[in-house]
mmCIF file of C-alpha atoms in Angstrom:
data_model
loop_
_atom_site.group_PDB
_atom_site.id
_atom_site.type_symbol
_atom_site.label_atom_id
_atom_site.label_comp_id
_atom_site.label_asym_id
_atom_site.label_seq_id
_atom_site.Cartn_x
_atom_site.Cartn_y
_atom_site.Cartn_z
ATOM 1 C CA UNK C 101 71.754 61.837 -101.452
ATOM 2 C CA UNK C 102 71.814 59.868 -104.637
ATOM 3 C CA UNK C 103 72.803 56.149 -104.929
ATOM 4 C CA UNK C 104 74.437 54.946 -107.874
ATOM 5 C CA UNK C 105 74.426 51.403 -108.871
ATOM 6 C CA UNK C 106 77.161 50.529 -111.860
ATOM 7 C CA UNK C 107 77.034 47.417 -113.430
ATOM 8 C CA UNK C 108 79.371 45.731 -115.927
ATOM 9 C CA UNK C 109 78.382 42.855 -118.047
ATOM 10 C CA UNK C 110 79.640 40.908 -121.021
ATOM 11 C CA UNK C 111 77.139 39.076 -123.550
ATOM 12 C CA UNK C 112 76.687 35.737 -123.743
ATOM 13 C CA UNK C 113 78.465 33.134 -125.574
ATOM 14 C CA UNK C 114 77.489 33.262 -129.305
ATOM 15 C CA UNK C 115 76.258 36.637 -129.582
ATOM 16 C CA UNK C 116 77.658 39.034 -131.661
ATOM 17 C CA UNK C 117 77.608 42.459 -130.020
ATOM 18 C CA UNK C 118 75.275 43.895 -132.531
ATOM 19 C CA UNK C 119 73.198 41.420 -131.456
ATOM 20 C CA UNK C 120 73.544 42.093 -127.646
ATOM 21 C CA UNK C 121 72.951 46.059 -128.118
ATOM 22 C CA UNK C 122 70.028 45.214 -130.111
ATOM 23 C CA UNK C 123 68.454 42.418 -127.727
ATOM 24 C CA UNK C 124 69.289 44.669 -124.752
ATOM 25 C CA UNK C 125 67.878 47.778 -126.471
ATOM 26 C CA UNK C 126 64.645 46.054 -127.928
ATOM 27 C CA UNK C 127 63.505 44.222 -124.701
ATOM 28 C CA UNK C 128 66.125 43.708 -121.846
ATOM 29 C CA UNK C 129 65.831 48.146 -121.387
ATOM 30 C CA UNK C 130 62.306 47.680 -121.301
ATOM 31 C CA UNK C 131 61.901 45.276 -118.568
ATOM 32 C CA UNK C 132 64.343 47.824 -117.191
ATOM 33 C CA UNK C 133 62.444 50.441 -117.541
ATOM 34 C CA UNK C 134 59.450 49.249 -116.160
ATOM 35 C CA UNK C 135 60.249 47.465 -113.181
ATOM 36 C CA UNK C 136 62.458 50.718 -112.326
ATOM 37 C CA UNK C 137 59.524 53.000 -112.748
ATOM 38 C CA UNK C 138 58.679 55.202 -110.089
ATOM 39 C CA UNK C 139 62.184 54.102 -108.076
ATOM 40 C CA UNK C 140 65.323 55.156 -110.431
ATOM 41 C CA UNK C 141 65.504 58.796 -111.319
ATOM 42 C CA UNK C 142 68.288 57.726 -114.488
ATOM 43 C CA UNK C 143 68.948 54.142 -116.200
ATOM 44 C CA UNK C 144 71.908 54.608 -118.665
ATOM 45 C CA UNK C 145 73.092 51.821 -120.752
ATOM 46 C CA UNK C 146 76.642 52.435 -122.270
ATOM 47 C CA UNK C 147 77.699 50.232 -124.397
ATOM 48 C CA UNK C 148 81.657 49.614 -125.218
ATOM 49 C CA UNK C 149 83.702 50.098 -128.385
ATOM 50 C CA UNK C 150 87.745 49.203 -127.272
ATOM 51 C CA UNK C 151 89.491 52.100 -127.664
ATOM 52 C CA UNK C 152 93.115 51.872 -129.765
ATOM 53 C CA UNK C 153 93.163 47.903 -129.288
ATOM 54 C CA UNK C 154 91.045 44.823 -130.386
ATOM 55 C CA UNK C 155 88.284 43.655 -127.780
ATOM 56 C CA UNK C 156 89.522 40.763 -125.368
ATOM 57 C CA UNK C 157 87.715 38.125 -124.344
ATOM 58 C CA UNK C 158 87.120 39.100 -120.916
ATOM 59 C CA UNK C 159 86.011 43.114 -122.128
ATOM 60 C CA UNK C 160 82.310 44.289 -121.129
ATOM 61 C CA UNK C 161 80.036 44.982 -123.407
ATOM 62 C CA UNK C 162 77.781 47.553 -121.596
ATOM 63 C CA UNK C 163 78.461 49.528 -118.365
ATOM 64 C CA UNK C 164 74.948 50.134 -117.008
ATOM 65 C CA UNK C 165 73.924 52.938 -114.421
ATOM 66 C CA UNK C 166 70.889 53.097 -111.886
ATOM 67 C CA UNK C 167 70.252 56.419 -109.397
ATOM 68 C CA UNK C 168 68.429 56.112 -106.987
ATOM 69 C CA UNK C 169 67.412 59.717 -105.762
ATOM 70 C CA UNK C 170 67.956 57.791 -101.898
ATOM 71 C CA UNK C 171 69.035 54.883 -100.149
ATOM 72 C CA UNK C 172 65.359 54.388 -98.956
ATOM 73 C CA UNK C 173 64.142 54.544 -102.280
ATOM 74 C CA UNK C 174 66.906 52.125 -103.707
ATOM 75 C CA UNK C 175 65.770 49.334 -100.766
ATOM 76 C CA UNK C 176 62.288 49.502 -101.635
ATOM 77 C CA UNK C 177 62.921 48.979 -105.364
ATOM 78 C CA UNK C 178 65.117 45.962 -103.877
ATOM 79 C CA UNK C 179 62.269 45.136 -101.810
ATOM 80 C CA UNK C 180 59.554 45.285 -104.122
ATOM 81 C CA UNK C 181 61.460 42.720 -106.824
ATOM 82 C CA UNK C 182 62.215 40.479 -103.639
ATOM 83 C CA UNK C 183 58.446 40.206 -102.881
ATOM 84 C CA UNK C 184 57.480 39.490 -106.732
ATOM 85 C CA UNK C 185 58.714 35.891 -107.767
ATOM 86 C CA UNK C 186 57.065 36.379 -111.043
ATOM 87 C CA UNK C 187 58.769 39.948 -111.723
ATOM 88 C CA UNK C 188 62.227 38.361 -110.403
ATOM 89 C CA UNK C 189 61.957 35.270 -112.704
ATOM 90 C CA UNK C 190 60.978 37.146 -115.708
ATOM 91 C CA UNK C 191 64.001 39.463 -115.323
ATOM 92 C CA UNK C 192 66.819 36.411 -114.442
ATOM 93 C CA UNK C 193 65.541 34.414 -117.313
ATOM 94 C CA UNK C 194 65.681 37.196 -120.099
ATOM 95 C CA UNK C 195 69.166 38.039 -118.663
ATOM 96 C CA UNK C 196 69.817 34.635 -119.179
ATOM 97 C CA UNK C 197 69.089 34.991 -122.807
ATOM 98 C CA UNK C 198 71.173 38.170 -122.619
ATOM 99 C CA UNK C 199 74.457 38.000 -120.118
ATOM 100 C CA UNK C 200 77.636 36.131 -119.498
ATOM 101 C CA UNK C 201 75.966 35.494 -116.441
ATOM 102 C CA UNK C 202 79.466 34.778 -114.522
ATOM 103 C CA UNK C 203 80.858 38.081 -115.932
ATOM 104 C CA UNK C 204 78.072 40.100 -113.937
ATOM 105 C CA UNK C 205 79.490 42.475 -111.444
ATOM 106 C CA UNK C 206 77.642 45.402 -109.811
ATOM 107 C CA UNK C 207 78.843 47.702 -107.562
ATOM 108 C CA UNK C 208 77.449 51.049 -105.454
ATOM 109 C CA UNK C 209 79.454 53.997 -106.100
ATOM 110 C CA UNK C 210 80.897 56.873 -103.927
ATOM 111 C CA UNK C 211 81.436 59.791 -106.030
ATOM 112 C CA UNK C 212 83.669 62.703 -105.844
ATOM 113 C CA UNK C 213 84.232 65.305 -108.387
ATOM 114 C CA UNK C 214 87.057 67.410 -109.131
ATOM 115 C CA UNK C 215 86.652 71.647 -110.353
ATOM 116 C CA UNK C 216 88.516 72.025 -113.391
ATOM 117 C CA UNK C 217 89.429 75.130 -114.976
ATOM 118 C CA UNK C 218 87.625 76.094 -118.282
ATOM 119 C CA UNK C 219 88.665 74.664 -121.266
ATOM 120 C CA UNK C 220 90.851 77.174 -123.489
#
């Protein structure tokens, strides 16, 4: 069974958001991508536009996604970053550069999904 892992962060002060999708894009994803090799089977970054009012100060900027294609597999990739100090400190100090670090929230989601009819 797939695990999910949603995250929701804001930038950090002084950042513009163009800035923050561009950081995150150009070498936060990376550092994603490779310490998630061979663990994650997806690692979506989607980033936020407010919808019909202006952003507020406590708005994310990015809700980010990580499946696991198991729980087993998600506690090793836990595992393997808690037995690295190097790989852990390299990835807290560029989100340092990169998050609101008090804004960070992460949470495991339990899905269900709804049939609808067809469109039309």
């Amino acid at each position: 069974m797939t695990v999910t892992l949603l995250s929701i962060f804001r930038r950090r002060e002084g950042m513009s958001h163009d800035e923050f999708v561009d950081y995150y894009e150009t070498f936060h994803a990376k550092i994603g991508e490779k310490v998630l090799a061979g663990y994650a089977s997806a690692y979506r970054r989607r980033f936020t536009t407010p919808f019909a009012h202006e952003a507020g100060p406590n708005d994310p900027d990015v809700v980010m996604e990580i499946e696991f294609p198991d729980e087993a597999t998600m506690q090793a990739f836990f595992a393997s970053i808690a037995n690295d100090a190097e790989t852990a400190g390299m990835i807290r100090i560029d989100e340092d550069k990169l998050f609101d670090r008090d804004s960070m929230k992460v949470y495991r989601l339990d899905e269900r999904v709804s049939e609808m009819p067809p469109v039309g």
